mmCIF file of N, CA and C in Angstrom:
data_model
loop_
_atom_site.group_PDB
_atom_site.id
_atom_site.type_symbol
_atom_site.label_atom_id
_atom_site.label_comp_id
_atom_site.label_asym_id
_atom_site.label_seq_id
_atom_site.Cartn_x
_atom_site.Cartn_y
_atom_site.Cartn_z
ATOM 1 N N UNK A 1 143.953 108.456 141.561
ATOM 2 C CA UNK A 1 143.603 108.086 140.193
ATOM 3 C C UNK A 1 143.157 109.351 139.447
ATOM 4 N N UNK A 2 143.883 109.563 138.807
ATOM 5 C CA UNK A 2 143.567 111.012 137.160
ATOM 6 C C UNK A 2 141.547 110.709 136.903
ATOM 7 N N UNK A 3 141.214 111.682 136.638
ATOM 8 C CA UNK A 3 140.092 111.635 136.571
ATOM 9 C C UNK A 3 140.181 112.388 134.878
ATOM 10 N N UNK A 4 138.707 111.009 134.420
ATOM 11 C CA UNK A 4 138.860 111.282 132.950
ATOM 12 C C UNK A 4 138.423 112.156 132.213
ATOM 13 N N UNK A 5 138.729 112.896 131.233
ATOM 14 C CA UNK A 5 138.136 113.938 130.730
ATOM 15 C C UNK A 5 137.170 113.866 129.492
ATOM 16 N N UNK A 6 136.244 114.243 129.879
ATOM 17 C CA UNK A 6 134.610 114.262 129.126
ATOM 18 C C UNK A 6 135.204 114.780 127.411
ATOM 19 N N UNK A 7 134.617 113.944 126.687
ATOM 20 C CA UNK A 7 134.889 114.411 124.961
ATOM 21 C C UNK A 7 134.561 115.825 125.179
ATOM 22 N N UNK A 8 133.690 116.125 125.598
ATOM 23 C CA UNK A 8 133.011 117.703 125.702
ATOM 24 C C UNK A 8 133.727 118.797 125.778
ATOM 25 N N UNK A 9 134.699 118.584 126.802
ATOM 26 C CA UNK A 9 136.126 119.094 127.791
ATOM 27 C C UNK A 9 137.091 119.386 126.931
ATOM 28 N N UNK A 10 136.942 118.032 125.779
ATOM 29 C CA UNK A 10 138.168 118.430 124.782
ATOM 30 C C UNK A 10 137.815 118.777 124.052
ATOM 31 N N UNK A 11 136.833 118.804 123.418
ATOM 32 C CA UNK A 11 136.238 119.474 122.487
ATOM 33 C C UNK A 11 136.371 120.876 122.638
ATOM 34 N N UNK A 12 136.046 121.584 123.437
ATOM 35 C CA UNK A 12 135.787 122.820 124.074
ATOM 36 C C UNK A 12 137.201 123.430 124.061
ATOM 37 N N UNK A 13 138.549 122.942 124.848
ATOM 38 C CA UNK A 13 139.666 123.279 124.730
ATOM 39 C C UNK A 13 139.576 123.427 123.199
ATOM 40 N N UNK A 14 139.731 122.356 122.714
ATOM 41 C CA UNK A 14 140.535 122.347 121.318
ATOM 42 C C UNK A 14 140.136 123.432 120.431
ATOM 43 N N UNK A 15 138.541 123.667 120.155
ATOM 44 C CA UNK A 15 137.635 124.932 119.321
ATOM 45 C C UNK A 15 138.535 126.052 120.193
ATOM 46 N N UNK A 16 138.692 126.129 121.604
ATOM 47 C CA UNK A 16 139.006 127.717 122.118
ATOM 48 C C UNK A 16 140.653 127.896 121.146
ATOM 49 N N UNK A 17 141.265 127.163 120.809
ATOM 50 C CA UNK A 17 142.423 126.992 120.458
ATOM 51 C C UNK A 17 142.338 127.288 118.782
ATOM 52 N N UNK A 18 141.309 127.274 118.696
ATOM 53 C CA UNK A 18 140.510 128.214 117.023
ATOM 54 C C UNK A 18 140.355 129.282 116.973
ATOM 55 N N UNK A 19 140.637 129.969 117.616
ATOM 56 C CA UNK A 19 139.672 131.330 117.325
ATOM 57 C C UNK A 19 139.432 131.908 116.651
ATOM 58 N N UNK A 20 140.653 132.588 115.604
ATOM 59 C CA UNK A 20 140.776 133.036 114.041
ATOM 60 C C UNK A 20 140.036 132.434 113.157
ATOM 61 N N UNK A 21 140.264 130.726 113.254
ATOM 62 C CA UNK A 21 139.401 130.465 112.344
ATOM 63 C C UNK A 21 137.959 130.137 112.544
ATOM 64 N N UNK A 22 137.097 130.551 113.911
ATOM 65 C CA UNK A 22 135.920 130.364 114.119
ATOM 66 C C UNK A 22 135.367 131.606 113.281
ATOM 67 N N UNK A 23 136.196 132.829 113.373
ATOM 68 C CA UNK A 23 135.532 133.919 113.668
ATOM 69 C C UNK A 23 135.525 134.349 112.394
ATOM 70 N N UNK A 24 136.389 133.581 110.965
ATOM 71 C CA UNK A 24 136.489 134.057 109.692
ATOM 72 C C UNK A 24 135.341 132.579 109.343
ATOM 73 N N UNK A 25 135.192 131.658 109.794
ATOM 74 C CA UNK A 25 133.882 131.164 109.747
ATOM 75 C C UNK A 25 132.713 131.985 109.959
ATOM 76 N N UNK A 26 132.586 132.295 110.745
ATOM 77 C CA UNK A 26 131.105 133.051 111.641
ATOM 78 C C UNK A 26 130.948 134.528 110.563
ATOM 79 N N UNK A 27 132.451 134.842 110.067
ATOM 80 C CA UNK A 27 131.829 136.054 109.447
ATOM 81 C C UNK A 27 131.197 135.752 108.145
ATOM 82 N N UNK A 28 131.718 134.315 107.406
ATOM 83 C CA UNK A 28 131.281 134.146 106.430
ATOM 84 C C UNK A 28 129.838 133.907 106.429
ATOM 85 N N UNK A 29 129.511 133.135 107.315
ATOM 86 C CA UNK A 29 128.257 132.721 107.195
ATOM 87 C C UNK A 29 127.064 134.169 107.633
ATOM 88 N N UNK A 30 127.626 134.898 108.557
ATOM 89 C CA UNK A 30 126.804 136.293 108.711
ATOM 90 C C UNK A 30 126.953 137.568 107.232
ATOM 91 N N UNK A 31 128.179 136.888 106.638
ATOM 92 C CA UNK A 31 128.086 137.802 105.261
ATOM 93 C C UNK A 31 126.947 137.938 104.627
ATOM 94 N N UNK A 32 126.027 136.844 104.457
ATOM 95 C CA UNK A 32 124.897 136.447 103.825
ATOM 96 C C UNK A 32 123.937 135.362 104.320
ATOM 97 N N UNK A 33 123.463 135.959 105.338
ATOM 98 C CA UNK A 33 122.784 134.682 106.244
ATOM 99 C C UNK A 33 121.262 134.712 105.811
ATOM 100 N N UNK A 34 120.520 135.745 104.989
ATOM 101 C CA UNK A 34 119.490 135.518 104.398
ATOM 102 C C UNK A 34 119.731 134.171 103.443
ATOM 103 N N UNK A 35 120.231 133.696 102.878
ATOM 104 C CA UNK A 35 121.006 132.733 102.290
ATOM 105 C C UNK A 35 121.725 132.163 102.162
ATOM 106 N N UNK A 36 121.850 131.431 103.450
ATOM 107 C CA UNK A 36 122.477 130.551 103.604
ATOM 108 C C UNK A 36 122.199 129.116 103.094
ATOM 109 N N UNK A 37 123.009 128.419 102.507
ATOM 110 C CA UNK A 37 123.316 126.822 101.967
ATOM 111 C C UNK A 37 124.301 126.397 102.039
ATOM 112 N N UNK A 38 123.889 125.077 101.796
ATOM 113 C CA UNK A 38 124.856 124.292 101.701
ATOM 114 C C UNK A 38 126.496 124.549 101.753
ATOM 115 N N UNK A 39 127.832 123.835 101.718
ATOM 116 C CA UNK A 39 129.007 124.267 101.176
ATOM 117 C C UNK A 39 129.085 125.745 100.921
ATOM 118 N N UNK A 40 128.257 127.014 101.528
ATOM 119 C CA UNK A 40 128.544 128.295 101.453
ATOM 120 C C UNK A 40 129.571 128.779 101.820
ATOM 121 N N UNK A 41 130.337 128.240 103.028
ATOM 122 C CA UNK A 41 131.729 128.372 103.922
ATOM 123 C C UNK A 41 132.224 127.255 103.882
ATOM 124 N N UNK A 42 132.691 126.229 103.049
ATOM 125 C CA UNK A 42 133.166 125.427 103.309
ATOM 126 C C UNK A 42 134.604 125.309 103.200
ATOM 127 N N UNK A 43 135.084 126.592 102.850
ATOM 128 C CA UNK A 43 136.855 126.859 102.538
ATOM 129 C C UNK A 43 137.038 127.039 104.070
ATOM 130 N N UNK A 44 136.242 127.906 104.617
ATOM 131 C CA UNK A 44 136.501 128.279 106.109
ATOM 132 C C UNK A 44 136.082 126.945 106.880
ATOM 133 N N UNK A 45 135.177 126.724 106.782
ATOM 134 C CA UNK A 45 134.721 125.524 107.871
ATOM 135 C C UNK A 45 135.618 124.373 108.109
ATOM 136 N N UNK A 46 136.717 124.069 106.704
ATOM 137 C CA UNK A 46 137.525 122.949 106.576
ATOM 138 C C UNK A 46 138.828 123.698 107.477
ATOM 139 N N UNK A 47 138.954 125.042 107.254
ATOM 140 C CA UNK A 47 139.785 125.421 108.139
ATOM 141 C C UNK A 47 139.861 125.590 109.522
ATOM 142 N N UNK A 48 138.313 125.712 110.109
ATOM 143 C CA UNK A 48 138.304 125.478 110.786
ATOM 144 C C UNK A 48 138.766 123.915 111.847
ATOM 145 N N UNK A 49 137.443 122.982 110.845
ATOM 146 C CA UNK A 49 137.957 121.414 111.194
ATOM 147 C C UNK A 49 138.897 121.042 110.929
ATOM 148 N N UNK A 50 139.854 121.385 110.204
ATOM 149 C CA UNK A 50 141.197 120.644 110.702
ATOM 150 C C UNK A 50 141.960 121.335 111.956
ATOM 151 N N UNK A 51 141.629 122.534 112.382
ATOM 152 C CA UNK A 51 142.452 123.581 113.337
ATOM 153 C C UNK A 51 142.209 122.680 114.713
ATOM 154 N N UNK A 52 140.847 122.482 114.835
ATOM 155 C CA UNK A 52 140.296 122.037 116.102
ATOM 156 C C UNK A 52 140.785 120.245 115.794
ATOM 157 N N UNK A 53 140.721 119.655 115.343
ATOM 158 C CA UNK A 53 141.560 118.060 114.906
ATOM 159 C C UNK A 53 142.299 118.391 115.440
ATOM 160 N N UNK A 54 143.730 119.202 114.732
ATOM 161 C CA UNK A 54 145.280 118.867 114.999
ATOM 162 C C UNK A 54 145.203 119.893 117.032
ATOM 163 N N UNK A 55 144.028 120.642 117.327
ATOM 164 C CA UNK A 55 144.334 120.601 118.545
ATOM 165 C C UNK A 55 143.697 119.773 119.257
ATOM 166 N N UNK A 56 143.172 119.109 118.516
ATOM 167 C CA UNK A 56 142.221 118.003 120.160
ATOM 168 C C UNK A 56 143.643 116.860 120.191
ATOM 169 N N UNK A 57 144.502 116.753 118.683
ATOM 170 C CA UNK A 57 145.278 115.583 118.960
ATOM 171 C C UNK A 57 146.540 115.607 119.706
ATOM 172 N N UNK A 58 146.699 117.123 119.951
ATOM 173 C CA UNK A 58 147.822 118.026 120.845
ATOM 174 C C UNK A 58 147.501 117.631 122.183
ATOM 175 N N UNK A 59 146.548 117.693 122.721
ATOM 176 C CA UNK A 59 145.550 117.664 124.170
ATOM 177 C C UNK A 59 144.939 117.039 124.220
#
């Protein structure tokens, strides 16, 4: 019997399957992290969340 895989598991694959767009996330938010708010990255962050979506729905 296949043994089931933890949301965690896929989660984890799917973000590693981001990388570009973690890392143009991460820079945005370190651009100006004395001030950080709200929707500050949210062009990146959406790019991100859909990257990691269409790979968790791949895997």
């Amino acid at each position: 019997m296949p043994t089931k895989t933890r949301p965690v598991e896929k989660f984890a694959k799917a973000t590693a399957q981001c990388s570009a767009q973690a890392a143009a996330y991460g820079k945005c938010v370190v651009a100006d992290y004395n001030s950080v708010h709200k929707d500050m990255c949210a062009k990146e962050f959406m790019k991100l969340k859909d990257c990691v979506m269409a790979a968790s729905k791949k895997g």
